[in-house]
Tab-separated table of C-alpha atoms and ligand atoms in Angstrom:
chain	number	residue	atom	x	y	z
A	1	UNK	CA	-22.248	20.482	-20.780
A	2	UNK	CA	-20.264	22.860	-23.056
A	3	UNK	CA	-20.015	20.849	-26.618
A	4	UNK	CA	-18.298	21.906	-29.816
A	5	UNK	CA	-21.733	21.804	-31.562
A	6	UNK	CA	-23.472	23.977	-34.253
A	7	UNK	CA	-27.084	23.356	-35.025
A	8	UNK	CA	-26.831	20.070	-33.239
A	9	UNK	CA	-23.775	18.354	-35.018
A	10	UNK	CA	-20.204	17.699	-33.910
A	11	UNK	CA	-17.651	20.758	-35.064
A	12	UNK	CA	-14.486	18.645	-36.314
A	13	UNK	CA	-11.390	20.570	-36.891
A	14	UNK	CA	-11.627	20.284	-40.024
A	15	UNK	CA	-15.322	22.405	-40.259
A	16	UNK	CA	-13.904	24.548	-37.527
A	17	UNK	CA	-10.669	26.109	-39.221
A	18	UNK	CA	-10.943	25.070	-42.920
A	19	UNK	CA	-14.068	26.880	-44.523
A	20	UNK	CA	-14.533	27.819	-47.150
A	21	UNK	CA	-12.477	31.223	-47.494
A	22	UNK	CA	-9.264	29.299	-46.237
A	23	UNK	CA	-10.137	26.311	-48.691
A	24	UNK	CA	-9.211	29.159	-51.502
A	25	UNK	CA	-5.585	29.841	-50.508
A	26	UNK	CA	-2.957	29.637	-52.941
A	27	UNK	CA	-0.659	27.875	-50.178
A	28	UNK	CA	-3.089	25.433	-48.938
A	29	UNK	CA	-3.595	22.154	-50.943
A	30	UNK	CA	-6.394	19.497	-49.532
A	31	UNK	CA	-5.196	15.797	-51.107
A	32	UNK	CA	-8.342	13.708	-49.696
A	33	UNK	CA	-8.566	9.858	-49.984
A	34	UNK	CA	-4.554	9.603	-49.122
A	35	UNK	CA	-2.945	7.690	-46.809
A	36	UNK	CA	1.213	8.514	-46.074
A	37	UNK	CA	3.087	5.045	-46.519
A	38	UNK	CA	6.323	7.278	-44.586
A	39	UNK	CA	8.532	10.027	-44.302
A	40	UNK	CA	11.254	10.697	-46.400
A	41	UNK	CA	15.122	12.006	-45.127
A	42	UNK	CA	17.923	13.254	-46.188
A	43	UNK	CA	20.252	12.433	-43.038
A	44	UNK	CA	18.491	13.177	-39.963
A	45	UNK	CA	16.791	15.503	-42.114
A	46	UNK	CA	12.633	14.976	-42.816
A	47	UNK	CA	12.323	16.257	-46.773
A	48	UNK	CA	9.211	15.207	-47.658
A	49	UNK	CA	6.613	12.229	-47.216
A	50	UNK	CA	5.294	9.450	-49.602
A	51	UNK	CA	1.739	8.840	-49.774
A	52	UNK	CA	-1.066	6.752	-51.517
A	53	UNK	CA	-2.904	8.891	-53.225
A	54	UNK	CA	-6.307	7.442	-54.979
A	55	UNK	CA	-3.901	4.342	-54.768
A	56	UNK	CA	-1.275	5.836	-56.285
A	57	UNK	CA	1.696	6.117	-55.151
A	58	UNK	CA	2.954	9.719	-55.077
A	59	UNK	CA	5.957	11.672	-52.807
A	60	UNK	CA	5.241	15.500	-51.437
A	61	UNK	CA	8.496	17.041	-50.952
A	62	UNK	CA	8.539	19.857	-47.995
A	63	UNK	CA	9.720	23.383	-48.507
A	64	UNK	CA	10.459	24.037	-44.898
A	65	UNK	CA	9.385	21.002	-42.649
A	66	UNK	CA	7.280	18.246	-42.267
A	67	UNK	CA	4.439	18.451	-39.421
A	68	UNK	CA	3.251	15.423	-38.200
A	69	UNK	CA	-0.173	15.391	-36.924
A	70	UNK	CA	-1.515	11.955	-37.115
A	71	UNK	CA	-2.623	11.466	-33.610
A	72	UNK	CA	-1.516	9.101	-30.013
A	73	UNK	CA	-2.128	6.481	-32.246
A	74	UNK	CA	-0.633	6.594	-35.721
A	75	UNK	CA	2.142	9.718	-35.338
A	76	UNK	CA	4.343	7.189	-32.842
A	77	UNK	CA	3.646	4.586	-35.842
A	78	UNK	CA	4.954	6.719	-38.543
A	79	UNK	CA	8.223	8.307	-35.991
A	80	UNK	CA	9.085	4.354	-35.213
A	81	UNK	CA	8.669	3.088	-39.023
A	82	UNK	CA	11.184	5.538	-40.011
A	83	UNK	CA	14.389	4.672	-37.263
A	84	UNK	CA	12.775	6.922	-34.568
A	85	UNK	CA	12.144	5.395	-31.514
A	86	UNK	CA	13.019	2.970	-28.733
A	87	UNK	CA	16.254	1.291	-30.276
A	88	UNK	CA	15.554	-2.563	-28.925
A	89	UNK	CA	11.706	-2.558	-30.169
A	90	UNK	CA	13.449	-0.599	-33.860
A	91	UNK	CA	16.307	-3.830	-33.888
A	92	UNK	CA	13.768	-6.411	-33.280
A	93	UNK	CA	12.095	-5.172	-36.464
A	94	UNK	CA	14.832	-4.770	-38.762
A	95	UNK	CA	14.158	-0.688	-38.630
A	96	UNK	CA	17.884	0.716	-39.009
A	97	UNK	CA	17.581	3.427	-35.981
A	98	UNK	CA	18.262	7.139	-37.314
A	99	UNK	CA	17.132	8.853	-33.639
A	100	UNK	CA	17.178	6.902	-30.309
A	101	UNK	CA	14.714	8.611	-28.441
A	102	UNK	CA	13.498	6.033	-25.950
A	103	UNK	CA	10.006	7.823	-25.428
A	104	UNK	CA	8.317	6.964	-28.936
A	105	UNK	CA	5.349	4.819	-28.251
A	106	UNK	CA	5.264	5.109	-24.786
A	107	UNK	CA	3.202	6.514	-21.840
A	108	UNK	CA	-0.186	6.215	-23.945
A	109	UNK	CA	-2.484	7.987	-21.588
A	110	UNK	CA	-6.733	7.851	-21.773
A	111	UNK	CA	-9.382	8.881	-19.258
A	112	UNK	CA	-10.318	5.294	-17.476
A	113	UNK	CA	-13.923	4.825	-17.141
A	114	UNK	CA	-16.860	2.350	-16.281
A	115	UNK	CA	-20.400	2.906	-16.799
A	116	UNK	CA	-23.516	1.487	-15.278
A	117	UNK	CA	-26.677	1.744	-18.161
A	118	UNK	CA	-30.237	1.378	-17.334
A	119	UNK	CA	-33.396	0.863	-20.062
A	120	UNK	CA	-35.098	4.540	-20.329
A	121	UNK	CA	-38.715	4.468	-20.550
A	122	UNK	CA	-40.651	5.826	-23.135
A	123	UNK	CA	-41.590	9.396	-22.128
A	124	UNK	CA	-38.230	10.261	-20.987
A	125	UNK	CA	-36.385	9.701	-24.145
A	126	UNK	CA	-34.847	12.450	-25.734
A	127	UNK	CA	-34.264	11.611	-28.669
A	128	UNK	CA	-37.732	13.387	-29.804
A	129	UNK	CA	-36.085	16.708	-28.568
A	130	UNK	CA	-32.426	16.565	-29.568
A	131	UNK	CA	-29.858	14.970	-30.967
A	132	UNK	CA	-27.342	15.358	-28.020
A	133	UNK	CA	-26.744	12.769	-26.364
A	134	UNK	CA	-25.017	14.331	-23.202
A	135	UNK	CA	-26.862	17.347	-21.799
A	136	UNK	CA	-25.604	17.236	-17.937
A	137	UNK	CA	-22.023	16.338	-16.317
A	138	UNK	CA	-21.041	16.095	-12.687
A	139	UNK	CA	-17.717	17.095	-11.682
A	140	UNK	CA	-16.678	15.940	-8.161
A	141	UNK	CA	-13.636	15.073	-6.003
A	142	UNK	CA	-12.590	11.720	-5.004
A	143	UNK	CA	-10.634	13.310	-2.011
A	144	UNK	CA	-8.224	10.476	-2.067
A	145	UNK	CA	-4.835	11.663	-0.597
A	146	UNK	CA	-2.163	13.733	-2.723
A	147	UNK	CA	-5.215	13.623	-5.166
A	148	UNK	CA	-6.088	16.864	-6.531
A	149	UNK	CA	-9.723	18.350	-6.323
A	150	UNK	CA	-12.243	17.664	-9.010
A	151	UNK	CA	-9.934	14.847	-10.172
A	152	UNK	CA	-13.828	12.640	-11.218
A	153	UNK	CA	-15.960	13.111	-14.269
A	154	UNK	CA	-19.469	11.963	-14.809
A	155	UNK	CA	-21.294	12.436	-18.130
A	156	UNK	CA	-24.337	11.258	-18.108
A	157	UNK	CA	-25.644	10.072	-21.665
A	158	UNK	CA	-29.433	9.516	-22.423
A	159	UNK	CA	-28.652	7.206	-25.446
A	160	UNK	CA	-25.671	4.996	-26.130
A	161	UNK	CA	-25.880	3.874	-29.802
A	162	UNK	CA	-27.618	5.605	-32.942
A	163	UNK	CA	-30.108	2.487	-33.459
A	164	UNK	CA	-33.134	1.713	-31.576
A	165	UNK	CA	-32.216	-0.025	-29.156
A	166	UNK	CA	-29.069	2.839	-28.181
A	167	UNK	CA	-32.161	5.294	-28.305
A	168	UNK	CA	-33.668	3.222	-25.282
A	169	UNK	CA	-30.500	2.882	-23.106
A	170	UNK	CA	-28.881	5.296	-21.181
A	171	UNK	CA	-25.588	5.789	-19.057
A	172	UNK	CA	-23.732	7.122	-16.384
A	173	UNK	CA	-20.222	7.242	-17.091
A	174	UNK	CA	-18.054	7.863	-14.755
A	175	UNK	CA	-14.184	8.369	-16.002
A	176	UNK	CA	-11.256	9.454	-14.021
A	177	UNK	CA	-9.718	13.118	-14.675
A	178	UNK	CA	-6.884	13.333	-12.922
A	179	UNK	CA	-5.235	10.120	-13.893
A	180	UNK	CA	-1.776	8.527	-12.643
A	181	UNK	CA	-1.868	5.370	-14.823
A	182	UNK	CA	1.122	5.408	-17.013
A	183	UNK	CA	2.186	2.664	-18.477
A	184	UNK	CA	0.269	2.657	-21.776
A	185	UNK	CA	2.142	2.107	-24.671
A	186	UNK	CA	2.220	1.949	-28.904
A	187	UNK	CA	4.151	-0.655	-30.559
A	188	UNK	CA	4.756	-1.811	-34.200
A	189	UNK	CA	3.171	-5.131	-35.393
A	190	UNK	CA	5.562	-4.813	-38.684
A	191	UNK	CA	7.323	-2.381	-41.162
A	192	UNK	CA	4.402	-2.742	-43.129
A	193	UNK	CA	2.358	1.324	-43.091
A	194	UNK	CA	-0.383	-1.016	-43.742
A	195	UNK	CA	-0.672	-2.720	-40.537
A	196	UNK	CA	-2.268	-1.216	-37.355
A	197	UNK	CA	-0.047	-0.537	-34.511
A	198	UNK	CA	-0.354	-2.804	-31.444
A	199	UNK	CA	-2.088	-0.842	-28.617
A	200	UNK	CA	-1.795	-1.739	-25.285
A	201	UNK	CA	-4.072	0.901	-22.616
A	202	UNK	CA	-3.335	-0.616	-18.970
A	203	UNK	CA	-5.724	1.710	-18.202
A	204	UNK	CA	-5.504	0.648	-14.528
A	205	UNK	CA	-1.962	0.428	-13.907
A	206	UNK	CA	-1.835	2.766	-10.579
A	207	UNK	CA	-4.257	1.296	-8.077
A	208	UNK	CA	-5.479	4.833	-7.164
A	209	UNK	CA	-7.400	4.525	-10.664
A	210	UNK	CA	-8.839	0.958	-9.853
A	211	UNK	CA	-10.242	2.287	-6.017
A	212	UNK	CA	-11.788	5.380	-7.995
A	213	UNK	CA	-13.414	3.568	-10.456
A	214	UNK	CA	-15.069	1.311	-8.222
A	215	UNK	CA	-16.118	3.857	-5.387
A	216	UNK	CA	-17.480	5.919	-8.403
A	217	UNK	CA	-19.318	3.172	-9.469
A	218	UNK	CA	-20.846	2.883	-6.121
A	219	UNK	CA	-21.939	6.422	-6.164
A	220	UNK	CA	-23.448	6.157	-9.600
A	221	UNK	CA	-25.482	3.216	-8.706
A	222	UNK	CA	-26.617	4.924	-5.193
A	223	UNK	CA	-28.050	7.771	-7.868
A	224	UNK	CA	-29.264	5.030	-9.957
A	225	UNK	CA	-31.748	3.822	-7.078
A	226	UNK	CA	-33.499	7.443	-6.637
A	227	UNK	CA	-36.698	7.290	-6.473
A	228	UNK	CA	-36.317	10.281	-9.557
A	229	UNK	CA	-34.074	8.065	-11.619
A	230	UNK	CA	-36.022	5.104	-10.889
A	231	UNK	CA	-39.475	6.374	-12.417
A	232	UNK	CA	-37.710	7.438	-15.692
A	233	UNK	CA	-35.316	4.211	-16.014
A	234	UNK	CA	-35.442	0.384	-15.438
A	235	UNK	CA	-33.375	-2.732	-15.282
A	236	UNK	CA	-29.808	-1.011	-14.388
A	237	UNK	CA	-26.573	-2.832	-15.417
A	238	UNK	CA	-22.879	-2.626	-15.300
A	239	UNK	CA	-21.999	-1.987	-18.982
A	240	UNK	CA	-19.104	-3.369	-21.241
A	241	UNK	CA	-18.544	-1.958	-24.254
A	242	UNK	CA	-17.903	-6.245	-25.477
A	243	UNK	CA	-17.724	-7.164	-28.880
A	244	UNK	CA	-21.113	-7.762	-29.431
A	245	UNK	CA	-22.315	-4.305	-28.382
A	246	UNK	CA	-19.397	-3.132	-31.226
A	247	UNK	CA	-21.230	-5.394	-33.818
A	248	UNK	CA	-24.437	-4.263	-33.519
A	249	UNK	CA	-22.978	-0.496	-33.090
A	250	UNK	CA	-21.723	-0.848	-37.173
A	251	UNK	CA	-24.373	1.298	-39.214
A	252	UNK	CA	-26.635	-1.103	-41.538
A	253	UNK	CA	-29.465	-2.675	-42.636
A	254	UNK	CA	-29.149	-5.754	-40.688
A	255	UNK	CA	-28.344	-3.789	-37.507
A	256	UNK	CA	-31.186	-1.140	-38.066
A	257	UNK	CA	-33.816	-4.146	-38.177
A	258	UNK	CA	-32.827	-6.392	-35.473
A	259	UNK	CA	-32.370	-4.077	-33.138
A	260	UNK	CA	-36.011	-2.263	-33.911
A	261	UNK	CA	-37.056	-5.687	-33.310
A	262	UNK	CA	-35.453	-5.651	-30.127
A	263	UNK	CA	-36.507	-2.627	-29.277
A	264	UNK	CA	-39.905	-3.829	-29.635
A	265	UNK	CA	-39.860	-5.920	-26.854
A	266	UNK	CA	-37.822	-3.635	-24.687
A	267	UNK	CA	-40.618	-1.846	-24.567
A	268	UNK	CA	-42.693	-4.689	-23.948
A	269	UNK	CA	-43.468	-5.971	-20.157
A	270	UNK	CA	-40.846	-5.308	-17.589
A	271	UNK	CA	-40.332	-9.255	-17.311
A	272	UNK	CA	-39.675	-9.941	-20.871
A	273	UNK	CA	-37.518	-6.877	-20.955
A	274	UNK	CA	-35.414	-8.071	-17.981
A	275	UNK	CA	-34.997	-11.178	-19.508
A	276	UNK	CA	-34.118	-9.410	-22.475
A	277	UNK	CA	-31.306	-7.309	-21.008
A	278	UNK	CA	-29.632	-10.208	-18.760
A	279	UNK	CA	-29.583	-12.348	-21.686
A	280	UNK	CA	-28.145	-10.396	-24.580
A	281	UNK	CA	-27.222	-7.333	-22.840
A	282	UNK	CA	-25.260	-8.340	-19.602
A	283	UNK	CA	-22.256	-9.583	-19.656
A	284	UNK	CA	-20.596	-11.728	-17.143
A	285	UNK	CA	-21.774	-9.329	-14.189
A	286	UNK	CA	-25.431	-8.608	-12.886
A	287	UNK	CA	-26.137	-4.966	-11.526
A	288	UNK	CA	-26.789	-7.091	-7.474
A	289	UNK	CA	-23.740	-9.062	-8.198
A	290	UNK	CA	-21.105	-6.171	-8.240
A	291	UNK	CA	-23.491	-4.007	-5.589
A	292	UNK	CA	-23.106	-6.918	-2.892
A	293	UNK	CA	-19.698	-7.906	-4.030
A	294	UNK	CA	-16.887	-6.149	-3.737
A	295	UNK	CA	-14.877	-9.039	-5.351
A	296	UNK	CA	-16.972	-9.051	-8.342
A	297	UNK	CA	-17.405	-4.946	-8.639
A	298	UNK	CA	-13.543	-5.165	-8.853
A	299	UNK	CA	-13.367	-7.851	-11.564
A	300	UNK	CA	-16.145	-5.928	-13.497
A	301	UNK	CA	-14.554	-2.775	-13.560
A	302	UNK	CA	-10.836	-4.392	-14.293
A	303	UNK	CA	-12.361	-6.137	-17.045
A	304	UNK	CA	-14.815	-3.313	-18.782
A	305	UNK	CA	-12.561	-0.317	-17.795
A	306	UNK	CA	-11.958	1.697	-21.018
A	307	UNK	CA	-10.858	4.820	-22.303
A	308	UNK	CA	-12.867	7.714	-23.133
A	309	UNK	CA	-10.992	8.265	-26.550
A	310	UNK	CA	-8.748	10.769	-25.497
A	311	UNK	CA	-5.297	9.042	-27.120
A	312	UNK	CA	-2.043	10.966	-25.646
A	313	UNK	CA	1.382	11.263	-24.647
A	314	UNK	CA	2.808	8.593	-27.171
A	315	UNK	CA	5.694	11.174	-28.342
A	316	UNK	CA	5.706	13.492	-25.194
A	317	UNK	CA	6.965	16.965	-25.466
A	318	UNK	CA	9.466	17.781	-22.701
A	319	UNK	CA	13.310	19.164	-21.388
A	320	UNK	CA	16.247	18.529	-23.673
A	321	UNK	CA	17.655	16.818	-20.662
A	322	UNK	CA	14.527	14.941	-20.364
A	323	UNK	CA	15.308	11.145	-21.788
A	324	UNK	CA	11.838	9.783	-22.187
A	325	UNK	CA	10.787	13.844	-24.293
A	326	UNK	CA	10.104	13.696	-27.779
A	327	UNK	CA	9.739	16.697	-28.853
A	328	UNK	CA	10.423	20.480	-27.839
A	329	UNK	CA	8.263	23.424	-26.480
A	330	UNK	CA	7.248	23.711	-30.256
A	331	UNK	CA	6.819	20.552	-31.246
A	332	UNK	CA	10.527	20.380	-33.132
A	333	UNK	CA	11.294	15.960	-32.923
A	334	UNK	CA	14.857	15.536	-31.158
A	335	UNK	CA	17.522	14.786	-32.772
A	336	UNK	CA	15.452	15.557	-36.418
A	337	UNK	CA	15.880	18.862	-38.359
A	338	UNK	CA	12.393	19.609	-40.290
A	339	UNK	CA	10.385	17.632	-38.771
A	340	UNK	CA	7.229	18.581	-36.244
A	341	UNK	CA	4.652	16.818	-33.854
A	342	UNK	CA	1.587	19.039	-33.142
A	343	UNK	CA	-1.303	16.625	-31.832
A	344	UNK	CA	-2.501	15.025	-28.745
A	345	UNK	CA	0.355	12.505	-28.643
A	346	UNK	CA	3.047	15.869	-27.258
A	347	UNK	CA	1.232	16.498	-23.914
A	348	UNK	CA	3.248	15.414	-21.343
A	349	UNK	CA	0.850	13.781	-19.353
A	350	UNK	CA	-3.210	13.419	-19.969
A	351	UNK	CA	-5.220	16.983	-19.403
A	352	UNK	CA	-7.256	16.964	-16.585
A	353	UNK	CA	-9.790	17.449	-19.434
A	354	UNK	CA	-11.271	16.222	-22.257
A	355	UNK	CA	-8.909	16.383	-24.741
A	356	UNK	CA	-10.472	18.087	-28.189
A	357	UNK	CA	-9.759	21.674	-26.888
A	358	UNK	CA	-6.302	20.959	-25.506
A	359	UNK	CA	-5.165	20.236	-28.402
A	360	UNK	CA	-6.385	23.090	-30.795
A	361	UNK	CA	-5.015	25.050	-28.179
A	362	UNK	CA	-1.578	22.922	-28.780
A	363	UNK	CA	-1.503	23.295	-32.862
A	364	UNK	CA	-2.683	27.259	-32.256
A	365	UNK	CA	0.179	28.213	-29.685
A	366	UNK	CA	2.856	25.997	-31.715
A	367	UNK	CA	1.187	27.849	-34.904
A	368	UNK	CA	2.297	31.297	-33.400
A	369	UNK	CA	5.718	30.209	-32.642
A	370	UNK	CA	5.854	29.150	-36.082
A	371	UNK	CA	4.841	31.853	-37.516
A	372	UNK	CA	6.544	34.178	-34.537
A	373	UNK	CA	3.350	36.200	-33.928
B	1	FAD	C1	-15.405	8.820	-30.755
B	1	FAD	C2	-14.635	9.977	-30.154
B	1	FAD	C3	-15.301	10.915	-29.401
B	1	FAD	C4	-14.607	11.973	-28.828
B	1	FAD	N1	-15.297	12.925	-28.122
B	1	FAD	C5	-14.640	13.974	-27.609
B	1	FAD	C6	-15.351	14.997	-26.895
B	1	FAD	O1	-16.558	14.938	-26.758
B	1	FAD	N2	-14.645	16.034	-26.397
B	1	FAD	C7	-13.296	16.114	-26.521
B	1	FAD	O2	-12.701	17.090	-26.025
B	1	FAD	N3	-12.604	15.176	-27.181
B	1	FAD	C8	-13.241	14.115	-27.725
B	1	FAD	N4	-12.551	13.146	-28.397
B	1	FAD	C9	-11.083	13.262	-28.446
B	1	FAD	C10	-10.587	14.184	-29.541
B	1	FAD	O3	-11.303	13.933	-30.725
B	1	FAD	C11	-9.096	13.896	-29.740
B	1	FAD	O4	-8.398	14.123	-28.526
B	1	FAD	C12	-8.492	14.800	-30.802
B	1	FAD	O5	-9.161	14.648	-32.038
B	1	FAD	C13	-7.039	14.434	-30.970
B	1	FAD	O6	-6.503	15.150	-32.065
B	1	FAD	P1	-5.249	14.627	-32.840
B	1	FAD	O7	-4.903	15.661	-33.842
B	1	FAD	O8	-4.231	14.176	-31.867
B	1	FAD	O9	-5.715	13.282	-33.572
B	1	FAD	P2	-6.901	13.004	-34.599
B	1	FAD	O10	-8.012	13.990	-34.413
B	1	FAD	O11	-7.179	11.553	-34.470
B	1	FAD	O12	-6.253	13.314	-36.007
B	1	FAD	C14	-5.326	12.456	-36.609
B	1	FAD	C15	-5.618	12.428	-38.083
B	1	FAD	O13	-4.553	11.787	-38.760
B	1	FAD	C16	-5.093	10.980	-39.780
B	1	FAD	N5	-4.106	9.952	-40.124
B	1	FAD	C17	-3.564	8.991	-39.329
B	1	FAD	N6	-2.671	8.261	-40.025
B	1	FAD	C18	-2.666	8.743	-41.291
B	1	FAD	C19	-1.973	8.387	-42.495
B	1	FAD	N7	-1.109	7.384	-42.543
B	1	FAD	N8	-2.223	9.117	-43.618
B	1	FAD	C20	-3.118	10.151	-43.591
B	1	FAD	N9	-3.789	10.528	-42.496
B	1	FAD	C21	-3.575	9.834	-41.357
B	1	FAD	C22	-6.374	10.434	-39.172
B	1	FAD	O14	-7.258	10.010	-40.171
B	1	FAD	C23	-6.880	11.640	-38.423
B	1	FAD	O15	-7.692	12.456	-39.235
B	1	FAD	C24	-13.218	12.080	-29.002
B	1	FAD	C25	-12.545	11.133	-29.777
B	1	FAD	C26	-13.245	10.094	-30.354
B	1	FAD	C27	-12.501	9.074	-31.202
């Protein structure tokens, strides 16, 4: 698997572009621990934003434009909180409406996937070699009809949490590449900057996503019972990333010890360990129950489907005839003068791909038009 890795850590964006040469630039100012309450217009004109800074209040004003790159998530937010967006959901929160543009918010796209885990024993940890935690991927075709190939992704993941007992369970995770479910959107809860958007997946809106899921479920678990994954793994079961794996996934003390103390017993005798899994590690659905089951393998997957935290589409770039577009070829807002969207929220529809390198390649090819090189 190619990762964005040097000497075994995650390359963010901000290590990849901004070191330490380009952190001396006269035109480049870094204002950490800031958060931007809004933007700030004359007209339909973006001038500036206003930002809490330290907690402090304190307004930047633009000299050219404003470019907002504040992800699928929050950059819809921010449009919608200041009169740009869908004009019913901007009335029904008091926002006075400066652009219509209907598309704000909506066709929130992700990867859907389900994963089936399994306990690793001992020797075939990795964790002793590497901190990766995906070294191989499987790329195959569904071959459902009008379905393009290599439209299925499988990454499969020899831990799933940094504690101890993540370092003893691994996953296959199967997530669908070529998706066609649409309907994902991001709304406002209030006015208030303060308040997290509501976020609303439906991840399996087109049924072609549901029948994938499941079938690559099936294939996973067929792998699962080789005799070569069986003598490195035990105890498989369909996972669900539930609320109680999230609490034990926050880094601390508390979390650290209990789960070496689980981990203890994982390790233990294969009975107590099965015992162990189905009781605090299962939910709702056994790995025989959704293998037998149809029924229940569809009620598993509907319910533990989730994304693979690639966020996009929320302010779509597209045609000027195009209602539902956002933004322009370059990332220019409709409707707006000085004001630009450059991040994963202006694809038109979900890359067939994860979605880190799309969109670098985004910012760097608006970048140039910017800049007209
Ligand atoms: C856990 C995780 C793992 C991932 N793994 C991979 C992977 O392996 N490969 C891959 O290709 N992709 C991966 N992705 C996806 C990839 O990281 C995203 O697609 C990409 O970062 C999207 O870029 P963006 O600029 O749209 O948004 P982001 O990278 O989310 O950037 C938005 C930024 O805006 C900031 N922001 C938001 N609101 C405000 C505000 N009010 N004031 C100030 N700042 C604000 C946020 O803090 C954030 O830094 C992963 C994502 C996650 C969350």
């Amino acid at each position: 698997m190619t990762h964005s890795n040097a000497d075994e850590r995650r390359v963010s964006a901000a290590m990849g572009y901004l070191d330490a040469e380009t952190r001396t630039r006269s035109n480049l100012t870094i204002s950490t621990d800031t958060q931007v309450k809004g933007l700030l217009f004359e007209g339909t004109r973006c001038v500036g934003v206003t930002a809490m800074v330290a907690g402090q209040e304190q307004a930047f004003r633009a000299s050219r434009e404003v470019i907002l790159s504040s992800g699928a998530i929050h950059t819809p937010a921010h449009l919608m909180r200041a009169g740009i967006g869908p004009v019913g959901h901007l009335s029904d929160l008091g926002i006075p409406v400066i652009a219509a543009l209907p598309g704000v918010g909506q066709r929130l796209m992700d990867h859907p996937s389900i994963a089936l885990s399994s306990f690793v024993r001992r020797g075939a940890r990795m964790n002793k070699h590497t901190r990766r935690h995906i070294h191989v991927g499987l790329r195959y075709s569904s071959n459902l009809p009008g379905v393009p190939l290599g439209d299925m992704f499988v990454a499969v993941i020899s831990k799933s949490a940094w504690h101890a007992v993540g370092e003893q369970i691994a996953s296959l995770l199967t997530f669908i590449n070529k998706t066609y479910s649409e309907t994902g959107q991001v709304k406002l809860a209030s006015r208030d900057y303060r308040s997290e958007p509501v976020v609303e997946f439906n991840l399996l809106s087109d049924k072609r996503d549901l029948d994938r899921l499941m079938s690559g479920f099936k294939m996973m678990a067929a792998v699962q019972m080789t005799d070569a994954l069986k003598k490195v793994t035990d105890a498989p079961f369909p996972a669900a990333y539930s609320d109680r794996v999230r609490a034990i996934g926050v880094v601390n003390t508390k979390n650290r010890i209990l789960t070496k103390l689980v981990a203890q017993c994982l390790d233990g005798p294969a009975a107590l360990r099965r015992f162990m899994i189905d009781k605090f590690v299962v939910e709702g659905f056994t790995f025989d129950q959704v293998m037998t089951d149809d029924e229940a393998l569809e009620a598993f997957v509907r319910k533990s489907a989730i994304g693979v935290w690639h966020a996009s589409c929320t302010c779509r770039m597209g045609r000027a005839d195009d209602p539902m577009a956002v933004v322009d070829t370059q990332g220019r807002v409709k409707g707006m003068q000085g004001l630009r969207v450059v991040d994963a929220s202006v694809f038109p529809v979900v890359p067939c791909a994860n979605t880190n390198f799309p969109t670098l390649m985004t910012a760097e090819k608006i970048s140039e038009a910017m800049t007209g090189q």
